[in-house]
Coordinates of C-alpha atoms in Angstrom, one line a residue:
M243 CA 39.7 -6.6 92.2
T244 CA 39.4 -7.3 88.5
S245 CA 36.9 -10.0 87.6
G246 CA 37.3 -10.2 84.4
P247 CA 32.4 -17.0 76.6
V248 CA 29.5 -21.5 73.4
T249 CA 32.5 -22.7 71.6
T250 CA 33.4 -25.2 69.1
A251 CA 34.3 -28.6 70.5
E252 CA 37.8 -28.7 69.0
T253 CA 39.2 -25.2 69.4
G254 CA 36.9 -23.4 71.8
S255 CA 36.8 -20.5 69.3
V256 CA 34.2 -18.6 67.3
T257 CA 34.6 -18.7 63.5
P258 CA 32.6 -17.0 60.8
A259 CA 32.3 -20.3 59.0
E260 CA 30.3 -21.9 61.8
P261 CA 26.5 -22.4 61.3
L262 CA 24.8 -19.6 63.2
P263 CA 21.2 -18.8 64.2
D264 CA 19.6 -16.1 62.2
A265 CA 20.4 -12.7 63.6
P266 CA 17.6 -10.3 64.3
T267 CA 16.9 -7.7 61.7
A268 CA 17.4 -4.8 64.1
S269 CA 20.9 -5.2 65.3
G270 CA 22.5 -3.9 68.4
P271 CA 25.4 -1.4 68.5
V272 CA 28.0 -4.0 68.7
L273 CA 27.1 -5.3 65.2
A274 CA 28.9 -4.2 62.1
P275 CA 27.1 -1.9 59.7
T276 CA 25.5 -3.3 56.7
T277 CA 26.9 -0.9 54.2
Q278 CA 30.5 -0.4 53.2
P279 CA 32.3 2.7 52.0
S280 CA 32.5 3.1 48.3
A281 CA 35.3 1.0 46.8
P282 CA 38.5 2.8 46.1
T283 CA 40.4 2.5 42.8
P284 CA 41.7 -1.0 42.1
Q285 CA 45.3 -0.2 42.8
H286 CA 44.4 1.0 46.3
T287 CA 41.7 -1.5 47.2
P288 CA 42.3 -2.8 50.7
R289 CA 42.9 -6.5 50.7
T290 CA 40.8 -8.6 53.0
P291 CA 42.6 -11.7 54.3
P292 CA 41.0 -14.9 52.9
D293 CA 41.4 -16.6 56.3
H294 CA 39.7 -13.6 58.1
P295 CA 36.8 -12.2 56.0
P296 CA 35.1 -9.1 57.3
P297 CA 33.1 -10.0 60.4
T298 CA 29.4 -10.5 59.8
R299 CA 26.6 -9.5 62.2
R300 CA 26.1 -13.2 63.1
F301 CA 29.8 -13.5 63.9
L302 CA 29.9 -10.5 66.1
A303 CA 26.7 -11.5 67.9
R304 CA 28.1 -15.0 68.5
A305 CA 31.4 -13.6 69.7
A306 CA 29.6 -11.2 72.0
V307 CA 27.7 -14.3 73.5
V308 CA 31.0 -16.1 74.0
T309 CA 32.5 -13.1 75.8
A310 CA 29.4 -12.2 77.7
S311 CA 28.7 -15.6 79.1
L312 CA 32.3 -16.2 80.3
S313 CA 32.6 -12.6 81.5
V314 CA 29.4 -12.9 83.6
A315 CA 30.7 -16.2 85.0
A316 CA 34.0 -14.5 85.9
A317 CA 32.2 -11.5 87.5
L318 CA 30.2 -13.9 89.6
L319 CA 33.3 -15.7 90.7
G320 CA 34.9 -12.3 91.5
L321 CA 32.0 -11.6 93.8
L322 CA 32.4 -15.0 95.4
R323 CA 36.1 -14.2 95.8
D324 CA 35.3 -10.9 97.5
Q325 CA 32.7 -12.5 99.7
S326 CA 35.1 -15.2 100.8
L327 CA 37.7 -12.5 101.6
A328 CA 35.2 -10.5 103.6
R329 CA 33.7 -13.6 105.4
L330 CA 37.1 -15.2 106.3
F331 CA 39.1 -12.0 107.1
G332 CA 36.6 -9.2 107.5
A333 CA 37.5 -5.5 106.9
G334 CA 40.4 -4.7 109.2
R335 CA 44.2 -4.4 109.4
D336 CA 44.8 -7.8 107.8
T337 CA 42.7 -7.2 104.8
D338 CA 44.1 -3.6 104.5
A339 CA 47.6 -5.2 104.4
F340 CA 46.6 -7.7 101.7
L341 CA 44.8 -5.0 99.6
V342 CA 48.1 -3.0 99.6
A343 CA 49.7 -6.1 98.0
W344 CA 46.7 -6.5 95.8
T345 CA 47.7 -3.2 94.1
V346 CA 50.3 -5.3 92.1
P347 CA 47.8 -7.6 90.3
E348 CA 45.4 -4.6 89.8
F349 CA 48.2 -2.7 88.1
A350 CA 49.4 -5.8 86.2
A351 CA 45.9 -6.6 84.9
T352 CA 45.4 -3.1 83.6
L353 CA 48.9 -2.7 82.1
L354 CA 49.4 -6.2 80.7
I355 CA 45.9 -7.7 80.0
E356 CA 43.1 -5.2 79.8
D357 CA 44.5 -1.9 78.5
G358 CA 48.2 -1.2 78.0
L359 CA 49.7 -4.1 76.3
A360 CA 46.5 -5.0 74.4
F361 CA 46.4 -1.5 72.9
A362 CA 49.8 -2.1 71.3
L363 CA 49.6 -5.8 70.5
V364 CA 46.1 -6.1 69.0
P365 CA 46.8 -3.6 66.2
A366 CA 50.3 -5.1 65.7
F367 CA 48.8 -8.6 65.2
S368 CA 46.0 -7.1 63.0
R369 CA 48.6 -5.5 60.7
A370 CA 50.6 -8.7 60.7
L371 CA 47.6 -10.7 59.6
A372 CA 46.8 -8.1 56.9
R373 CA 50.4 -8.3 55.6
R374 CA 50.2 -12.1 55.5
A375 CA 47.1 -11.9 53.3
Q376 CA 48.9 -9.4 51.0
G377 CA 51.6 -12.0 50.3
A378 CA 54.4 -10.5 52.5
P379 CA 57.5 -12.7 52.5
G380 CA 57.8 -15.2 55.4
D381 CA 55.0 -15.3 58.0
P382 CA 54.6 -11.8 59.5
V383 CA 52.5 -13.3 62.4
R384 CA 55.2 -15.8 63.5
A385 CA 57.9 -13.1 62.9
L386 CA 56.0 -10.8 65.3
V387 CA 55.8 -13.5 67.9
A388 CA 59.5 -14.4 67.6
G389 CA 60.6 -10.8 67.7
T390 CA 58.5 -9.7 70.7
L391 CA 57.6 -12.6 73.0
P392 CA 61.1 -13.5 74.3
R393 CA 62.0 -9.8 75.0
L394 CA 58.7 -9.1 76.7
A395 CA 58.9 -12.3 78.8
L396 CA 62.4 -11.3 79.9
A397 CA 61.2 -7.8 80.8
F398 CA 58.2 -9.2 82.8
A399 CA 60.5 -11.5 84.8
A400 CA 62.9 -8.7 85.6
V401 CA 60.2 -6.3 86.7
G402 CA 58.5 -9.0 88.8
G403 CA 61.8 -10.0 90.5
G404 CA 62.7 -6.5 91.2
L405 CA 59.4 -5.8 92.8
A406 CA 59.7 -8.8 95.0
L407 CA 63.1 -7.6 96.2
A408 CA 61.9 -4.0 96.7
A409 CA 58.6 -5.0 98.5
P410 CA 59.5 -3.3 101.8
Q411 CA 60.2 0.0 100.0
F412 CA 57.0 -0.4 97.9
V413 CA 54.8 -0.9 100.9
A414 CA 56.3 1.9 102.8
A415 CA 55.9 4.3 99.9
L416 CA 52.3 3.2 99.0
A417 CA 50.9 3.0 102.5
P418 CA 53.1 4.7 105.1
G419 CA 50.4 4.7 107.8
L420 CA 49.6 1.0 107.4
P421 CA 49.6 -0.7 110.9
D422 CA 51.0 -4.1 109.7
Q423 CA 53.6 -3.4 107.0
A424 CA 55.3 -6.8 107.5
L425 CA 52.2 -8.7 106.5
A426 CA 51.8 -6.4 103.4
V427 CA 55.4 -7.1 102.4
D428 CA 54.9 -10.9 102.6
C429 CA 51.8 -10.6 100.5
T430 CA 53.5 -8.3 98.0
R431 CA 56.3 -10.7 97.4
L432 CA 53.8 -13.4 96.5
T433 CA 51.7 -11.2 94.3
A434 CA 54.8 -9.9 92.5
T435 CA 54.9 -13.2 90.6
C436 CA 51.8 -12.1 88.6
V437 CA 53.8 -9.5 86.7
F438 CA 55.4 -12.4 84.7
S439 CA 52.2 -14.6 84.5
F440 CA 49.9 -11.7 83.7
G441 CA 52.3 -10.5 81.0
L442 CA 52.3 -13.8 79.3
A443 CA 48.5 -14.1 79.7
G444 CA 48.0 -10.6 78.2
Y445 CA 50.2 -11.5 75.2
C446 CA 48.2 -14.6 74.5
S447 CA 44.9 -12.7 74.9
A448 CA 45.9 -10.0 72.4
A449 CA 47.1 -12.5 69.9
L450 CA 44.0 -14.7 70.1
R451 CA 41.6 -11.7 69.9
A452 CA 43.4 -10.4 66.8
H453 CA 42.8 -13.8 65.3
R454 CA 39.1 -13.4 66.4
R455 CA 39.3 -16.1 69.0
F456 CA 37.5 -14.9 72.1
S457 CA 36.6 -17.8 74.3
A458 CA 40.0 -18.6 75.9
P459 CA 40.8 -14.9 76.6
A460 CA 37.4 -14.4 78.2
A461 CA 37.9 -17.5 80.4
I462 CA 41.1 -16.3 82.1
Y463 CA 39.5 -14.5 85.0
I464 CA 37.4 -17.6 85.7
A465 CA 40.6 -19.6 86.2
Y466 CA 42.2 -16.7 88.1
N467 CA 39.3 -16.3 90.6
L468 CA 39.0 -20.1 91.1
G469 CA 42.7 -20.1 92.0
I470 CA 42.3 -17.4 94.7
I471 CA 39.1 -18.8 96.1
T472 CA 40.6 -22.3 96.4
A473 CA 43.7 -21.0 98.1
M474 CA 41.8 -18.9 100.6
H475 CA 39.6 -21.8 101.7
T476 CA 42.3 -24.5 101.8
L477 CA 45.1 -22.4 103.2
G478 CA 43.4 -19.6 105.1
G479 CA 43.2 -21.5 108.4
H480 CA 47.0 -21.8 108.5
W481 CA 48.3 -18.8 106.6
G482 CA 45.6 -16.3 107.2
V483 CA 45.2 -13.6 104.5
R484 CA 48.5 -14.6 103.0
S485 CA 46.5 -17.5 101.4
A486 CA 44.8 -14.9 99.2
A487 CA 48.2 -13.8 97.9
V488 CA 49.2 -17.4 97.2
G489 CA 45.9 -17.7 95.2
V490 CA 47.0 -14.6 93.1
A491 CA 50.2 -16.4 92.2
A492 CA 48.5 -19.6 91.4
G493 CA 45.7 -17.9 89.5
G494 CA 48.1 -16.0 87.3
C495 CA 49.7 -19.3 86.2
L496 CA 46.2 -20.7 85.4
M497 CA 45.5 -17.7 83.1
V498 CA 48.4 -18.7 80.9
V499 CA 47.6 -22.4 81.0
V500 CA 44.0 -21.7 79.8
Q501 CA 45.2 -19.9 76.7
L502 CA 48.5 -21.3 75.6
P503 CA 47.2 -24.4 73.8
F504 CA 44.8 -22.4 71.8
L505 CA 47.5 -19.9 70.7
V506 CA 49.9 -22.6 69.7
R507 CA 47.2 -24.4 67.7
E508 CA 46.2 -21.1 66.1
L509 CA 49.8 -20.2 65.1
R510 CA 50.4 -23.7 63.6
K511 CA 47.1 -23.7 61.8
R512 CA 47.4 -20.2 60.4
G513 CA 51.0 -20.7 59.6
A514 CA 50.1 -23.6 57.3
A515 CA 47.2 -21.8 55.8
G516 CA 49.3 -18.7 55.4
S517 CA 51.8 -20.5 53.2
E518 CA 49.1 -21.3 50.7
T519 CA 47.6 -17.9 50.9
R520 CA 50.9 -16.2 50.3
A521 CA 51.6 -18.4 47.3
E522 CA 48.3 -17.4 45.8
A523 CA 48.6 -13.7 46.7
G524 CA 52.3 -13.4 45.7
A525 CA 51.5 -13.0 42.0
G526 CA 49.2 -10.1 42.6
A527 CA 51.3 -8.3 45.2
G528 CA 54.0 -5.9 44.1
A529 CA 57.5 -6.7 45.1
G530 CA 58.1 -3.3 46.7
A531 CA 54.8 -3.6 48.7
G532 CA 55.7 -7.0 49.9
A533 CA 59.1 -5.9 51.1
G534 CA 57.6 -2.9 52.8
A535 CA 55.0 -5.0 54.5
G536 CA 57.5 -7.4 55.8
A537 CA 59.7 -4.7 57.2
G538 CA 59.3 -4.4 60.9
A539 CA 56.9 -7.3 61.2
G540 CA 58.9 -8.8 64.1
A541 CA 59.1 -5.6 66.2
L542 CA 56.7 -3.5 68.2
D543 CA 56.6 0.3 67.8
V544 CA 58.5 1.5 70.9
P545 CA 56.8 5.0 71.0
L546 CA 53.4 3.2 70.8
M547 CA 54.4 0.9 73.7
A548 CA 55.5 3.8 75.7
T549 CA 52.3 5.8 75.2
V550 CA 49.9 2.9 75.9
L551 CA 51.8 1.8 79.0
L552 CA 52.0 5.3 80.4
F553 CA 48.3 5.8 79.8
A554 CA 47.5 2.5 81.6
L555 CA 49.9 3.4 84.4
C556 CA 48.3 6.8 84.9
R557 CA 44.8 5.4 84.9
Q558 CA 45.6 2.7 87.5
S559 CA 47.5 5.2 89.7
Q560 CA 44.1 6.2 90.9
V561 CA 44.3 3.1 93.1
L562 CA 47.7 4.3 94.5
I563 CA 46.3 7.7 95.3
E564 CA 43.3 6.2 97.1
R565 CA 45.3 3.7 99.2
F566 CA 48.0 6.3 100.0
L567 CA 45.3 8.8 101.3
A568 CA 43.3 6.0 103.1
S569 CA 46.3 4.5 104.8
G570 CA 46.2 7.3 107.4
L571 CA 42.5 6.8 108.2
P572 CA 41.1 4.3 110.7
A573 CA 41.5 0.6 110.1
G574 CA 39.1 -0.8 107.5
A575 CA 39.1 2.3 105.3
I576 CA 41.1 0.7 102.5
S577 CA 38.9 -2.4 102.7
H578 CA 35.7 -0.3 102.5
L579 CA 37.0 1.5 99.4
N580 CA 38.0 -1.8 97.8
Y581 CA 34.7 -3.6 98.4
A582 CA 32.7 -0.5 97.2
Q583 CA 34.8 0.0 94.1
K584 CA 34.7 -3.6 93.0
V585 CA 30.9 -3.9 93.2
A586 CA 30.3 -0.5 91.7
Q587 CA 32.5 -1.4 88.7
I588 CA 30.6 -4.5 87.7
P589 CA 28.3 -2.5 85.4
M590 CA 31.3 -0.9 83.7
T591 CA 32.9 -4.3 83.3
L592 CA 29.8 -5.8 81.7
S593 CA 29.4 -2.8 79.4
M594 CA 33.0 -2.8 78.3
M595 CA 32.9 -6.5 77.3
L596 CA 31.3 -5.4 74.0
C597 CA 34.4 -3.4 73.2
T598 CA 36.6 -6.5 73.9
V599 CA 34.9 -8.0 70.9
T600 CA 34.9 -5.0 68.6
F601 CA 38.4 -3.5 69.4
P602 CA 40.1 -6.1 67.1
V603 CA 37.4 -5.4 64.5
V604 CA 38.1 -1.7 64.6
A605 CA 41.9 -2.2 64.5
R606 CA 41.6 -4.6 61.5
A607 CA 39.3 -2.2 59.7
L608 CA 41.8 0.6 60.0
A609 CA 44.6 -1.7 59.0
E610 CA 42.7 -2.5 55.8
G611 CA 41.8 1.2 55.2
H612 CA 38.1 1.0 56.1
T613 CA 37.9 4.2 58.2
E614 CA 34.1 4.6 57.8
R615 CA 33.5 1.1 59.0
A616 CA 35.7 1.8 62.1
R617 CA 33.9 5.1 62.8
A618 CA 30.4 3.5 62.7
Q619 CA 31.5 0.7 65.0
V620 CA 33.0 3.1 67.6
E621 CA 29.9 5.3 67.6
R622 CA 27.7 2.2 68.2
D623 CA 30.0 1.0 71.0
L624 CA 29.8 4.3 72.7
A625 CA 26.0 4.4 72.5
V626 CA 25.4 0.9 73.8
A627 CA 28.1 1.0 76.5
A628 CA 26.9 4.3 77.9
A629 CA 23.3 3.0 78.0
L630 CA 24.3 -0.2 79.8
V631 CA 26.6 1.4 82.3
L632 CA 24.1 4.2 83.2
L633 CA 21.4 1.6 83.9
G634 CA 23.9 -0.3 86.1
A635 CA 25.0 2.9 87.8
A636 CA 21.3 3.9 88.6
T637 CA 20.8 0.5 90.1
V638 CA 23.9 0.8 92.3
V639 CA 22.9 4.2 93.5
A640 CA 19.4 3.1 94.3
C641 CA 20.2 -0.3 95.9
A642 CA 23.7 0.2 97.5
P643 CA 22.9 -0.8 101.1
Q644 CA 20.9 -3.9 100.0
L645 CA 23.6 -5.0 97.6
I646 CA 26.4 -4.7 100.1
G647 CA 24.4 -6.3 102.9
L648 CA 23.4 -9.3 100.8
L649 CA 26.9 -9.8 99.3
F650 CA 29.1 -9.2 102.3
Q651 CA 27.4 -8.8 105.7
R652 CA 28.3 -12.1 107.3
G653 CA 31.1 -13.5 109.4
A654 CA 33.7 -10.8 110.2
F655 CA 31.9 -8.2 108.0
T656 CA 29.6 -6.2 110.3
A657 CA 26.5 -4.0 109.7
Q658 CA 28.8 -0.9 110.3
D659 CA 31.0 -2.1 107.5
T660 CA 27.9 -2.5 105.3
A661 CA 26.8 1.1 106.0
A662 CA 30.2 2.6 105.4
T663 CA 30.8 0.6 102.2
A664 CA 27.4 1.5 100.7
V665 CA 27.9 5.2 101.1
V666 CA 31.3 5.0 99.3
M667 CA 29.8 2.8 96.5
R668 CA 27.1 5.3 95.7
I669 CA 29.8 8.0 95.2
Y670 CA 31.9 5.7 93.1
A671 CA 28.9 5.1 90.9
L672 CA 28.8 8.7 89.9
G673 CA 32.0 8.2 87.9
L674 CA 31.0 5.0 86.1
L675 CA 30.0 6.8 82.9
G676 CA 33.4 8.5 82.9
Q677 CA 35.1 5.2 83.4
T678 CA 33.2 3.6 80.6
L679 CA 33.7 6.4 78.1
T680 CA 37.4 6.5 78.9
G681 CA 37.7 2.8 78.2
V682 CA 35.9 3.0 74.9
L683 CA 37.4 6.2 73.7
V684 CA 41.0 5.3 74.4
R685 CA 40.7 2.1 72.3
S686 CA 39.8 4.3 69.3
Y687 CA 42.9 6.4 69.9
F688 CA 45.2 3.4 69.8
S689 CA 43.3 1.1 67.4
A690 CA 45.3 2.4 64.4
G691 CA 48.6 1.3 66.0
R692 CA 50.2 4.7 66.1
A693 CA 51.7 6.5 69.0
T694 CA 49.7 9.4 70.4
W695 CA 50.4 11.4 73.6
Y696 CA 47.0 13.0 73.9
P697 CA 45.4 10.2 75.9
V698 CA 48.3 10.2 78.3
T699 CA 47.9 14.0 78.8
A700 CA 44.1 13.6 79.3
M701 CA 44.7 10.9 81.9
A702 CA 47.4 12.9 83.7
A703 CA 44.9 15.8 84.0
G704 CA 42.4 13.5 85.5
I705 CA 44.9 12.1 87.9
A706 CA 45.9 15.6 88.9
A707 CA 42.3 16.4 89.7
T708 CA 41.9 13.2 91.7
S709 CA 45.0 13.9 93.7
C710 CA 44.2 17.5 94.5
I711 CA 40.6 16.9 95.4
G712 CA 41.4 13.8 97.4
A713 CA 44.1 15.5 99.4
W714 CA 41.8 18.5 100.1
S715 CA 38.7 16.4 101.1
V716 CA 40.1 13.4 102.9
G717 CA 40.6 15.3 106.2
S718 CA 36.9 16.4 106.3
W719 CA 35.1 13.6 104.5
G720 CA 37.4 10.6 104.8
V721 CA 36.7 7.7 102.4
T722 CA 33.8 9.5 100.8
G723 CA 36.1 12.4 99.8
I724 CA 38.5 9.9 98.3
A725 CA 35.7 8.3 96.3
A726 CA 34.4 11.6 95.1
A727 CA 37.9 12.6 93.9
N728 CA 38.1 9.4 91.9
A729 CA 34.7 10.0 90.2
I730 CA 35.6 13.6 89.3
G731 CA 39.0 12.8 88.1
I732 CA 38.0 10.1 85.6
T733 CA 35.1 12.3 84.4
V734 CA 37.6 15.0 83.6
T735 CA 39.6 12.5 81.6
A736 CA 36.6 11.3 79.6
V737 CA 35.6 14.9 78.7
L738 CA 39.1 15.6 77.4
L739 CA 39.2 12.4 75.4
L740 CA 35.9 13.1 73.8
A741 CA 37.0 16.7 73.0
G742 CA 40.1 15.4 71.3
M743 CA 38.4 13.0 68.9
G744 CA 38.8 13.7 65.2
R745 CA 42.3 14.0 63.7
R746 CA 43.9 12.3 66.7
S747 CA 41.5 9.3 66.6
V748 CA 38.7 7.6 64.7
P749 CA 36.7 10.6 63.4
V750 CA 33.5 10.2 65.3
R751 CA 30.8 12.9 65.3
V752 CA 31.2 14.4 68.8
P753 CA 28.2 16.8 68.8
R754 CA 25.9 14.0 67.8
L755 CA 27.4 11.7 70.5
L756 CA 26.9 14.4 73.2
R757 CA 23.2 14.8 72.3
E758 CA 22.8 11.0 72.3
L759 CA 24.5 10.6 75.7
S760 CA 22.4 13.2 77.4
R761 CA 19.3 11.1 76.9
P762 CA 20.3 8.0 78.9
L763 CA 21.9 10.3 81.5
R764 CA 18.6 12.0 82.2
A765 CA 16.8 8.7 82.3
A766 CA 19.3 7.2 84.7
T767 CA 19.0 10.1 87.1
I768 CA 15.3 9.9 87.4
A769 CA 15.4 6.1 87.5
A770 CA 17.9 6.1 90.4
L771 CA 15.6 8.4 92.5
A772 CA 12.6 6.2 91.8
G773 CA 14.5 3.1 92.6
E774 CA 15.8 4.4 95.9
F775 CA 12.3 5.3 96.9
A776 CA 11.2 1.7 96.0
T777 CA 13.9 0.2 98.2
R778 CA 12.4 1.9 101.3
L779 CA 9.1 0.1 100.9
S780 CA 10.5 -3.1 102.4
A781 CA 12.7 -3.9 105.4
S782 CA 14.0 -7.0 103.8
P783 CA 17.3 -6.4 101.9
L784 CA 16.4 -9.0 99.2
A785 CA 12.8 -7.6 98.7
G786 CA 14.2 -4.1 98.6
L787 CA 16.9 -5.0 96.0
V788 CA 14.3 -6.7 93.8
A789 CA 11.8 -3.7 94.1
G790 CA 14.6 -1.1 93.6
G791 CA 16.2 -3.0 90.7
A792 CA 12.9 -3.6 88.9
T793 CA 11.8 0.1 89.4
V794 CA 15.1 1.4 88.0
T795 CA 14.9 -0.9 85.0
V796 CA 11.3 0.0 84.1
V797 CA 11.7 3.7 84.6
F798 CA 15.0 3.8 82.7
V799 CA 13.6 1.9 79.7
L800 CA 10.4 3.9 79.5
L801 CA 12.2 7.3 79.8
G802 CA 14.9 6.2 77.4
G803 CA 12.2 5.3 74.8
A804 CA 10.3 8.5 75.5
L805 CA 13.5 10.6 75.1
G806 CA 14.4 8.8 71.9
D807 CA 17.6 7.2 73.2
Q808 CA 18.8 5.0 70.4
G809 CA 21.6 3.6 72.5
C810 CA 19.1 2.4 75.1
T811 CA 16.9 0.8 72.5
A812 CA 19.9 -0.8 70.8
A813 CA 21.3 -2.0 74.1
L814 CA 18.0 -3.7 75.0
R815 CA 18.0 -5.4 71.6
T816 CA 21.5 -6.5 72.1
V817 CA 20.8 -7.9 75.6
G818 CA 17.8 -9.7 74.3
T819 CA 19.7 -11.2 71.4
L820 CA 22.5 -12.3 73.7
T821 CA 20.0 -13.7 76.3
R822 CA 18.2 -15.7 73.6
R823 CA 21.4 -17.1 72.1
L824 CA 22.8 -17.9 75.5
A825 CA 19.6 -19.7 76.5
H826 CA 19.6 -21.6 73.2
A827 CA 23.2 -22.7 73.7
L828 CA 22.6 -23.8 77.3
L829 CA 19.3 -25.6 76.8
R830 CA 19.7 -27.2 73.4

């Protein structure tokens, strides 16, 4: 289940013009470099929009605080949602039926909010903003909205309606061995509504992030999870697990409501400001350049849309493979996979929130011709995201039984469920580095706003590995074989994406990155072993979790420093900066 930021009083956004606390002199990887590439000749100098100057270190740090604080809140609510599902309905045939229907919002979130649509829309809005600053005729941003939003909304509605009608066939194909297919069909028809609501929410998120407004997009999963939790507790006694599906439908609508006022205000404000900017810039912009900039401002690149959506579809199809293979296992298998995966993915979610802030920055830098600035930002993102996710993965491996027991073992969720889920979660954690690298790298492939089929090919290779290994191992190893297939498949994709960097993407220095990534990987391996030993020193789950988590953190930090891991050092600086700023915002 997908979980997922100190705002201005009026707009809830972060702007470079706001007064900001002094940034530390040693910046974290999410911060922009201090040097710029040498200036090109005057006739080719990239224009920087007056209303969107290049982001400063302070701005990116503040934006990261906004995204981090709301993302953490959403992740905690996501855990509370999963706890509520486990406590109210356990891990049996009813939850298995709901989780088959849950495939719809999982796919919709990936395709329409987190990956697919965002990879096309953020660069498109970034180019429109750059064209507006260059004095293009009309308003390229409003033209983009007028040319894309109605058509996309119609497509979202058609797909959602078609899925609701075809729910019986969908359930039969996805989980042929499911005991209660009728319940899964009912839940699927309710969750199918999220195709429309998630599509609109993803459109609003991409537009706001391109405008460097991060608070409302980061808050959508808070509203979503609150909708599900409220529905389960108010309707669960009468409707059973169907109440969770009702919550999905309600939460999707709340995601749109949270963002729409901010987007409307932004378009109105920028539209007015853009008129003045174009009047000033028109004298300096060539007529031919202006006409060319305006061309196609109101349309999306169809090949680009096809590649990003196919990539996201391939990536999310791992869930389909898991549930198809697990549907023939004893009742509760799908639920164990689900609970394990969602807890294990929390480190990945938290590490990826940095890229949520920097992806629009990279796309804008490429739109303005600053390739070196984009390369430096992507390399910093990879270093810090890898360090953070490896620290989280080591903690998950060391403390899996304690984590699952404290989070879920109550009500209908038994000690046997805890043991089975913890084993699966440890195996899932082995693929977290691959998941994170894939998420960071694919953004660099699509940040220029050009269609490329290489990421789709890499993801298809990973899916093929997952399918083959899962089909071979499920008979002997059950859910653990399925989890292992997932970890191996996504790691294959990450390796292929990293190997393809260069001409196909932002030109990062791959050999240097590999050397850098090997350091936190070694530190995380030793830290996980030390942490697992520490958890055995106490019979109390809470004491074991505290001892194991502290041991993992200390060993990882010390080894990372000893090995010269710059990503680990920068990640700690970033976390420290974010913690201080967040504490300042909460306590002032």
